[in-house]
Coordinates of C-alpha atoms and ligand atoms in Angstrom, one line a residue:
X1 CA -15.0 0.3 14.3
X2 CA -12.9 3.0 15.4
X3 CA -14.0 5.9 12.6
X4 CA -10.2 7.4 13.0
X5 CA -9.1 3.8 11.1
X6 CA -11.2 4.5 8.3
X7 CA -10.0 8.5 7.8
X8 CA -6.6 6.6 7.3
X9 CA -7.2 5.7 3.2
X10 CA -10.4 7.5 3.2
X11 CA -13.3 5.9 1.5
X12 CA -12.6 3.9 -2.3
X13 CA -11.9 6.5 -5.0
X14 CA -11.6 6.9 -8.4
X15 CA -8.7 8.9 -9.8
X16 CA -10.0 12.2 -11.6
X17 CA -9.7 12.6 -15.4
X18 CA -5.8 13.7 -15.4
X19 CA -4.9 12.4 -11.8
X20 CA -1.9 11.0 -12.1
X21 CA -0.4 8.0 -9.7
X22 CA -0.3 9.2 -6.4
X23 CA 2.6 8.6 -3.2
X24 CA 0.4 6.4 -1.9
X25 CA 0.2 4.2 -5.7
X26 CA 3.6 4.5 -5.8
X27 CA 4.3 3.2 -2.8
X28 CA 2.0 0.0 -3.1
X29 CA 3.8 -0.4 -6.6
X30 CA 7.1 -0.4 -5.2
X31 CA 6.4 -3.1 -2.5
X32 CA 4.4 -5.1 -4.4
X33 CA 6.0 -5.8 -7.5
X34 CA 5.3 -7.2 -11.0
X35 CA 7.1 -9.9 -13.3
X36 CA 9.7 -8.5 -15.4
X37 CA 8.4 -9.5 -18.8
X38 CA 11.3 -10.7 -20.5
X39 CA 11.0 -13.5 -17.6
X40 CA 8.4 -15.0 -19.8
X41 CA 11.0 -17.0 -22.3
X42 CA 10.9 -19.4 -19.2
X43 CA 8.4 -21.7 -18.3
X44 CA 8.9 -21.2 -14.7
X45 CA 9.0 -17.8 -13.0
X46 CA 12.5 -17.9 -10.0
X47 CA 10.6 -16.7 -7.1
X48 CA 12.2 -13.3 -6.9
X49 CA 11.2 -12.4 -10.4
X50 CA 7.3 -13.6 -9.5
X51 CA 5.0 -11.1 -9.1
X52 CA 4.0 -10.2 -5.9
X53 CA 1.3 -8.9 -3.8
X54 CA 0.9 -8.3 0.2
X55 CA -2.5 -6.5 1.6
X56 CA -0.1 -5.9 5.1
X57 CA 2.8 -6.5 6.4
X58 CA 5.0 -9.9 5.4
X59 CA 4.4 -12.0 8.9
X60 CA 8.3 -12.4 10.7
X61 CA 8.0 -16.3 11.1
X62 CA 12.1 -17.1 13.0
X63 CA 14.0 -20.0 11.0
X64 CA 12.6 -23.2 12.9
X65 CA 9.8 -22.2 14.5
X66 CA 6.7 -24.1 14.8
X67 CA 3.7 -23.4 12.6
X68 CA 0.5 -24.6 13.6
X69 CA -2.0 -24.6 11.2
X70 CA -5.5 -25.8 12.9
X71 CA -8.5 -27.5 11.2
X72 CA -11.6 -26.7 12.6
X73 CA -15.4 -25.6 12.5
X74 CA -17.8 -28.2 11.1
X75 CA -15.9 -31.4 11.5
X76 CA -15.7 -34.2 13.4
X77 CA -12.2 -34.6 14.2
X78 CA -10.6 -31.0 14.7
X79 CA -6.6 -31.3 13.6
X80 CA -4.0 -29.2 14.1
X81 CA -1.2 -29.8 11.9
X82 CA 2.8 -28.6 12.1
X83 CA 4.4 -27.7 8.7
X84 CA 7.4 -29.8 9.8
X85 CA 4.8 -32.9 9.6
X86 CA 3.1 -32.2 6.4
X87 CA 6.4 -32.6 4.9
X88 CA 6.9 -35.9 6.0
X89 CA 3.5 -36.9 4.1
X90 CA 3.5 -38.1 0.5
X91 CA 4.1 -34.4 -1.9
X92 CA 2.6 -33.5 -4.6
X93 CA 3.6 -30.7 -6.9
X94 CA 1.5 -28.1 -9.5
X95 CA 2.8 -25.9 -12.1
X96 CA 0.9 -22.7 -12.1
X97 CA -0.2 -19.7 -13.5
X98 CA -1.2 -16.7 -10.7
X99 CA -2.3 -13.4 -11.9
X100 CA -4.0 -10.7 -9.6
X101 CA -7.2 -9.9 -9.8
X102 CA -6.3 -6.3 -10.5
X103 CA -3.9 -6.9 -12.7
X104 CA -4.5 -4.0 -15.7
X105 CA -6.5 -2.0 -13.3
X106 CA -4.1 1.1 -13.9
X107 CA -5.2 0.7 -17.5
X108 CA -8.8 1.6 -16.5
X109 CA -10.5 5.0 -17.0
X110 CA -11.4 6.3 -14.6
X111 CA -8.7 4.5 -12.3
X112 CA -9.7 3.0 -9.5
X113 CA -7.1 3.8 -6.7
X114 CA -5.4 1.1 -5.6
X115 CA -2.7 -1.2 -6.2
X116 CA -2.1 0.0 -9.9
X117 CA -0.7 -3.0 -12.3
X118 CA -0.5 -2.3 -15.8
X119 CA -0.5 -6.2 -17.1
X120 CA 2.3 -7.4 -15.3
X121 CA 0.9 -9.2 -12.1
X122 CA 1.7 -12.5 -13.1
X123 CA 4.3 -15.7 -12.7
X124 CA 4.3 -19.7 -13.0
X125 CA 5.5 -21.7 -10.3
X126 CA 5.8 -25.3 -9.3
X127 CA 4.1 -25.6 -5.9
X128 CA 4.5 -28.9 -4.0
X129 CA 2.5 -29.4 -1.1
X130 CA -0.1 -31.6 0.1
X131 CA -3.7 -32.1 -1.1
X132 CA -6.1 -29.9 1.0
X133 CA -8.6 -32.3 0.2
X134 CA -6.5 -35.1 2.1
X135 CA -6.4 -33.2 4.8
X136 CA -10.4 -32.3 4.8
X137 CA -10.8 -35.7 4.5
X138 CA -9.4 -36.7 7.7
X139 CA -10.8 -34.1 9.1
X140 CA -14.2 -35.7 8.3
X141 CA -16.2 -32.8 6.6
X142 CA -19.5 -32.7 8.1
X143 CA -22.2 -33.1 5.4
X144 CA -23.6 -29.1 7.0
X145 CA -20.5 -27.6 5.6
X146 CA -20.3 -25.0 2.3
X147 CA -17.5 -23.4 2.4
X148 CA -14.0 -23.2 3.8
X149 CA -12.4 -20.3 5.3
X150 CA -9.0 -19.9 5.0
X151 CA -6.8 -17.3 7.6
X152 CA -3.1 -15.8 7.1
X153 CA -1.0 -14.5 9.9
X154 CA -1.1 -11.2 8.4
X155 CA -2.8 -8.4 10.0
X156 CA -4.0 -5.1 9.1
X157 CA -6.9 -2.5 7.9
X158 CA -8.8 -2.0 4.6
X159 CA -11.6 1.1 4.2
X160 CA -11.7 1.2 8.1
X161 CA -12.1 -2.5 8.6
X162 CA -9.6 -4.1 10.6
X163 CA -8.6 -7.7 9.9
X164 CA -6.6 -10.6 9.3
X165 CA -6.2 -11.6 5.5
X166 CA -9.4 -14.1 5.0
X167 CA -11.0 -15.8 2.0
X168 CA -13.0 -18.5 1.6
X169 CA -13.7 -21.3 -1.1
X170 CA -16.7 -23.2 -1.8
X171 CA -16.3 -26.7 -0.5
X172 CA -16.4 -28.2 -4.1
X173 CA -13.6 -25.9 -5.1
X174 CA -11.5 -26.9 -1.9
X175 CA -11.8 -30.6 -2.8
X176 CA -10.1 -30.3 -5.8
X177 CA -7.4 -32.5 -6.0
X178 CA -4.9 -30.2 -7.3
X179 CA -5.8 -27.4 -4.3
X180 CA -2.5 -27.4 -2.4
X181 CA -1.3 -27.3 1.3
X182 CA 2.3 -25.7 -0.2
X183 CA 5.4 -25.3 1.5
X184 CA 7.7 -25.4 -1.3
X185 CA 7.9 -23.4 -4.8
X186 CA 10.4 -24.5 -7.9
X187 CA 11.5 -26.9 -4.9
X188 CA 12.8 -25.1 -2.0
X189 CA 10.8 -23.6 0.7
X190 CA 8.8 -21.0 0.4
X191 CA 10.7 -17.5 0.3
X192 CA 8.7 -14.9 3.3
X193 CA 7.0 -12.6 0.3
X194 CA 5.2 -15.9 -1.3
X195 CA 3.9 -17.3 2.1
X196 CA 6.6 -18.8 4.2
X197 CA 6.2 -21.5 5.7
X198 CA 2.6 -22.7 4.0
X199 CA 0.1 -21.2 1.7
X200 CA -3.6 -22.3 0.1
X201 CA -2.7 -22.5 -3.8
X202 CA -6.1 -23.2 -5.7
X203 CA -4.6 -23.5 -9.6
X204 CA -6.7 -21.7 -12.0
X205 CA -8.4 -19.1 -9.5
X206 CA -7.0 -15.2 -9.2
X207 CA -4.6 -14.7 -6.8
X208 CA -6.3 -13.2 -3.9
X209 CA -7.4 -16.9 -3.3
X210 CA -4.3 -18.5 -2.5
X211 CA -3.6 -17.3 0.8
X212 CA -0.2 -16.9 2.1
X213 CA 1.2 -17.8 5.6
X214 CA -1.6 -19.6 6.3
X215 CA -2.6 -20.6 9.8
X216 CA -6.1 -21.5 10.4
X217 CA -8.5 -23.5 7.9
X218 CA -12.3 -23.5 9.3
X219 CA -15.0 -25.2 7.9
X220 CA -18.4 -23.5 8.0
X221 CA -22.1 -24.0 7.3
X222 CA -23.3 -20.9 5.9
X223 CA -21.2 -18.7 3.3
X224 CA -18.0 -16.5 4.4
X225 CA -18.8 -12.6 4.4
X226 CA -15.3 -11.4 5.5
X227 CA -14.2 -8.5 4.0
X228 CA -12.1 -9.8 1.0
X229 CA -14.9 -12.3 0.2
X230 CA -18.2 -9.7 0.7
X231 CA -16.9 -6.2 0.4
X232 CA -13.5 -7.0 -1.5
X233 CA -12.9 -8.8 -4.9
X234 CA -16.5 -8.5 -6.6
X235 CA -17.3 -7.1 -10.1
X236 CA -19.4 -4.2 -9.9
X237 CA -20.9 -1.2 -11.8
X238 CA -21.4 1.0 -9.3
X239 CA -20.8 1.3 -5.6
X240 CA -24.3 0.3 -4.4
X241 CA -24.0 -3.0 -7.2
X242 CA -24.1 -6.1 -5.0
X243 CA -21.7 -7.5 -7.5
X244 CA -20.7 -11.0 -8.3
X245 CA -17.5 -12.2 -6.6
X246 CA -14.4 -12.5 -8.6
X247 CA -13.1 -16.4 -8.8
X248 CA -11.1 -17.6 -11.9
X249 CA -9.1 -16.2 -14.5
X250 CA -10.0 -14.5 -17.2
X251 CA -8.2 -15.9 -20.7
X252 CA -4.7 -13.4 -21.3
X253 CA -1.6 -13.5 -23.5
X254 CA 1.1 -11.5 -23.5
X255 CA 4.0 -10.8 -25.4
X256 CA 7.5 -11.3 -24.7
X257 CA 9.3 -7.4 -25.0
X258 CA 9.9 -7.1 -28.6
X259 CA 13.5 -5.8 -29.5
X260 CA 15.1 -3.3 -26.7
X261 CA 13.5 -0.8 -24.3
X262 CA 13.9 3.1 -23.9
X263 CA 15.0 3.5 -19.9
X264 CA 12.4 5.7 -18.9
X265 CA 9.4 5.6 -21.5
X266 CA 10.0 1.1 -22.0
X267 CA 9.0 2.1 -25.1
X268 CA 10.4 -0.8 -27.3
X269 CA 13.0 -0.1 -30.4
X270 CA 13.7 -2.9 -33.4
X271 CA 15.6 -3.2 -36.4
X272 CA 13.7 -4.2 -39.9
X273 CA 13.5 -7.4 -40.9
X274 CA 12.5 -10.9 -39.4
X275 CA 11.4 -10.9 -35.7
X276 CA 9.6 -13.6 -33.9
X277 CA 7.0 -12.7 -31.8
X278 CA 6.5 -15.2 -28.6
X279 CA 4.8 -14.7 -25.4
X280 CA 2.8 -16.3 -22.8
X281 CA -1.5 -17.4 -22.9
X282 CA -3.2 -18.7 -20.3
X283 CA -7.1 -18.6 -18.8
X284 CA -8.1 -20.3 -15.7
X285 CA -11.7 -21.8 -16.6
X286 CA -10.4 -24.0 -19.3
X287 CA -6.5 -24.3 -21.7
X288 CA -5.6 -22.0 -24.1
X289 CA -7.0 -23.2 -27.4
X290 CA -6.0 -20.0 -29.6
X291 CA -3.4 -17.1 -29.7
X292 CA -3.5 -14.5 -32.3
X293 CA -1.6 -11.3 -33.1
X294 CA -1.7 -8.2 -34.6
X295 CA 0.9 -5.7 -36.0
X296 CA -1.6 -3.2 -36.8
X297 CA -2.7 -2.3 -33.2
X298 CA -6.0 -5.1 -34.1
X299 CA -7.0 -3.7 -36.8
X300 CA -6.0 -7.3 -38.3
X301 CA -5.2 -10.5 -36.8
X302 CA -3.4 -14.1 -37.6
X303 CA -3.0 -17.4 -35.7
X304 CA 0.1 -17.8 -33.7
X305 CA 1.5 -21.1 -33.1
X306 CA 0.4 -22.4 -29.8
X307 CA 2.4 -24.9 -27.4
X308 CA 0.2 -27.9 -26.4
X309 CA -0.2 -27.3 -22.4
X310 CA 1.8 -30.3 -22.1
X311 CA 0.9 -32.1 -18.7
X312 CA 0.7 -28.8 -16.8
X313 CA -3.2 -27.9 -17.4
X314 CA -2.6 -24.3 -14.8
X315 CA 0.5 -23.3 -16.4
X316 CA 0.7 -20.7 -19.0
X317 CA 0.9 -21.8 -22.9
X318 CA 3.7 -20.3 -25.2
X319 CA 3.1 -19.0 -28.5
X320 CA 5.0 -17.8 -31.6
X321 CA 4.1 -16.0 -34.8
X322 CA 6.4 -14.3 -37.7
X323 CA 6.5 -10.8 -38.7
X324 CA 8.7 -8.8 -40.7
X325 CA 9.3 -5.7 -39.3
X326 CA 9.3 -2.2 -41.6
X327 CA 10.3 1.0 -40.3
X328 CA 7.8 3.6 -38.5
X329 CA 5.8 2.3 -35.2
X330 CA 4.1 -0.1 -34.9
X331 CA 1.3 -1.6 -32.2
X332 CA 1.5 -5.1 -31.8
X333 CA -0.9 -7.1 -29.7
X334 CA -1.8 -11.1 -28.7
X335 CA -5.2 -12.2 -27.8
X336 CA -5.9 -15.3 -26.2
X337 CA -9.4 -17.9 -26.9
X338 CA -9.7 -20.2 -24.1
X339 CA -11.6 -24.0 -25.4
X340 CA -14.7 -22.4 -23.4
X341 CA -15.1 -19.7 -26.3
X342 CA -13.9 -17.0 -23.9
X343 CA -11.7 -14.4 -25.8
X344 CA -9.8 -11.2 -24.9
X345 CA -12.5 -7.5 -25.3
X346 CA -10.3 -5.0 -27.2
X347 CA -12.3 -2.3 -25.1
X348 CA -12.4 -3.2 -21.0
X349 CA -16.2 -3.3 -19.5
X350 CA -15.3 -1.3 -16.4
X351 CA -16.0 -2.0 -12.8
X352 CA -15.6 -0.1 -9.5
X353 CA -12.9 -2.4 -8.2
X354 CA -10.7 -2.4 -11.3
X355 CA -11.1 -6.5 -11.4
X356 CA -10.4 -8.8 -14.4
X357 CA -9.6 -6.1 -16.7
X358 CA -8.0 -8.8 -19.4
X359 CA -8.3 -6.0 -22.9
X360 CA -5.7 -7.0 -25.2
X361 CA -2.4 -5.9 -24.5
X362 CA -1.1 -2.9 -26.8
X363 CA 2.9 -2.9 -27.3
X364 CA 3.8 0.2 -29.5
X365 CA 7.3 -0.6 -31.4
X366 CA 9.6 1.8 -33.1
X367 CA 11.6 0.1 -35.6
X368 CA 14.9 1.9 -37.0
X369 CA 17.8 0.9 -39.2
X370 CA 20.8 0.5 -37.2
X371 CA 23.1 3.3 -36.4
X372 CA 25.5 3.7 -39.1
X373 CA 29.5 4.6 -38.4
X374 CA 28.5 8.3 -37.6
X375 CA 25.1 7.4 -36.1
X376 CA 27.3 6.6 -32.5
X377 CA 24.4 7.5 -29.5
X378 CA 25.2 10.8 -27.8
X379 CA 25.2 10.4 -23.9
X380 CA 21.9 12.3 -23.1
X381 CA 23.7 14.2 -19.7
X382 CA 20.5 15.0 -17.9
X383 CA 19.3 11.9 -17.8
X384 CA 20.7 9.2 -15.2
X385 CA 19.1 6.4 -14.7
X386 CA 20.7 4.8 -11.4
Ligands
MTE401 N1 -2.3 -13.9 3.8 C1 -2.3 -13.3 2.6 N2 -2.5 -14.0 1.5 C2 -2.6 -13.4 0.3 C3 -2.5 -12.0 0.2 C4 -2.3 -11.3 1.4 O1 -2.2 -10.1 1.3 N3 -2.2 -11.9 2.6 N4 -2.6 -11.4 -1.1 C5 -3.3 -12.2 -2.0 C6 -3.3 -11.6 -3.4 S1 -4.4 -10.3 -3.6 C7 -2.6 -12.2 -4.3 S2 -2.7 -11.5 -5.9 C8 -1.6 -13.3 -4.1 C9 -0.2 -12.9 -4.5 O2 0.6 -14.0 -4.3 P1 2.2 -13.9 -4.6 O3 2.6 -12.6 -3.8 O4 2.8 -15.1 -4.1 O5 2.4 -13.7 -6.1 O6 -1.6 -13.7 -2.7 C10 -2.9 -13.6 -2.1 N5 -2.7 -14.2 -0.8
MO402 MO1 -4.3 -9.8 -5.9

């Protein structure tokens, strides 16, 4: 390795007490971008509203080209398959919830410097594709092999290490008959930010699984210690922590925005009276079996209603609750119980990466009568938002 590559980012870092987001945040946060959370009211995410994430650069792939993706390592018939032909096989299609593994890490303390999401990496998609474990299948999987390691076309450099984006799965989690081969989301093809012309989508598992513009599939004999499996994506204390990697979701619900948003703060504004509360719950080990809420920043809590996940067992859950808003602030917050018994921490357990971090979401609310006849707004003049 080159040691001039790795003076580039410098080594990982944690923000100091009052460091605020730097250029370098900012400019991760405005190429990879988050859902919009009024999105939510719909079951499926439109692609440009999805939330997105790219370690490097999206690949240029020209309108008709081919795409080989090959098939190799331990098995006995090595394949090499053109997106063009995949779409000619049989389809089949998967509603699901992604989230980022770093999703919330902004929300840490101290802030680990990276890509900083505050709770919005998130969207639900219906991918159609085929079955990987078709595919392995006719490969003929070796009975040697472990795990599968999955490449993307996209090529670049992380802490000095220059790579192209790789992750593996165990073999077990590959052969999953939901794991898609995708080419298509909400039924057109892919768009280039969500992994034109094929991506690995593995429904319940954190993003940085499902990887985009995918070109080579090898199957191996002993476990994957690329740098997003080994040194990337683990849950640790403390630098020297060997960690345990990150795989599914943790459980999560959200709420819909509340009411309307100040410009700059997004602090949200109601009126007294009856509001209904609704958002979004999902977990990726197991469905969604309970959403509560609180309007007194959790001090208290009561059941929501929860939507039955209805034939899409990855897809988020909605949920709905009552409240009658009285003026003054207010901090209201959902919290998700998956049928496992996991539940949502009030207080994050930190780690080095800034991983997983699924605390309960904290909305604050202002709730004010309406403007009377003389209550008109006042153009603020130093403050233009375009
Ligand atoms: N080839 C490739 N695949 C990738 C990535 C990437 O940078 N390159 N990012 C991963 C991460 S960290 C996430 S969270 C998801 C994001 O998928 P989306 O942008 O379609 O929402 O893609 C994953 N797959
Ligand atoms: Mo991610």
């Amino acid at each position: 390795m080159d040691p001039r590559l790795g003076e580039l980012s410098g080594p990982a870092r944690l923000a100091g007490p009052d460091e605020d987001i730097s250029a370098a945040e900012l400019g991760l946060a405005a190429r990879n971008h988050g859902l919009p959370l009024e999105a939510m009211v719909d079951d499926l995410t439109p692609p440009g509203l999805h939330y997105v994430l790219v370690h490097y650069d999206i690949p240029r792939v020209r309108p008709g080209a081919e795409w080989p993706v090959t098939v190799g390592g331990r098995v006995r018939r090595p394949l090499t398959l053109d997106v063009a032909e995949l779409r000619l096989r049989h389809p089949a299609t998967c509603r699901v919830t992604m989230e980022c593994a770093g999703n919330g890490r902004a929300r840490l303390e101290p802030r680990p410097i990276s890509q900083p999401w505050l709770v919005e990496a998130v969207g639900t998609a219906e991918w159609t594709g085929v079955p990987l474990g078709e595919v392995l299948a006719e490969a003929e999987v070796e009975d040697a092999a472990v795990e599968v390691v999955f490449t993307g076309a996209d090529h670049g450099i992380e802490r000095g290490v220059e790579q192209d984006y790789r992750r593996s799965l165990p073999l077990a989690e590959a052969m999953r008959p939901e794991v898609l081969l995708a080419y298509e989301m909400n039924g057109l093809p892919l768009p280039p930010q969500h992994g034109h012309p094929l991506r690995l989508v593995v429904p319940g598992w954190y993003g940085m699984a499902h990887v985009k513009w995918l070109r080579g599939i090898s199957v191996v004999d002993t476990p994957f210690t690329g740098f997003q499996q080994a040194a990337a994506y683990r849950i640790r204390r403390s630098p020297d922590d060997p960690g345990r990697p990150v795989t599914r979701m943790a459980p999560r619900a959200l709420l819909v925005p509340p009411g309307f948003p100040d410009f700059l703060s997004r602090a949200r504004v109601l009126r007294p009276g009856p509001v209904l509360l609704e958002g979004r719950a999902w977990s990726g080990t197991s469905p969604v079996r309970a959403v509560e809420v609180s309007t007194d920043d959790g001090r208290s809590w009561t059941a929501a209603d929860l939507d039955a996940a209805g034939g899409h067992p990855w897809a988020w859950q909605s949920w709905q609750a009552r409240w009658t808003a009285t003026p003054g602030s207010h901090v209201l917050c959902a919290r998700a119980t998956d049928a496992d018994g996991h539940t949502q921490p009030l207080e994050q357990a930190w780690n080095t990466g800034g991983f997983c971090n699924n605390a309960v979401q904290r909305v604050p609310v202002l709730c004010v009568p309406a403007a009377g006849p003389d209550g008109d707004p006042v153009r603020d003049p130093g403050h233009d938002p375009g």
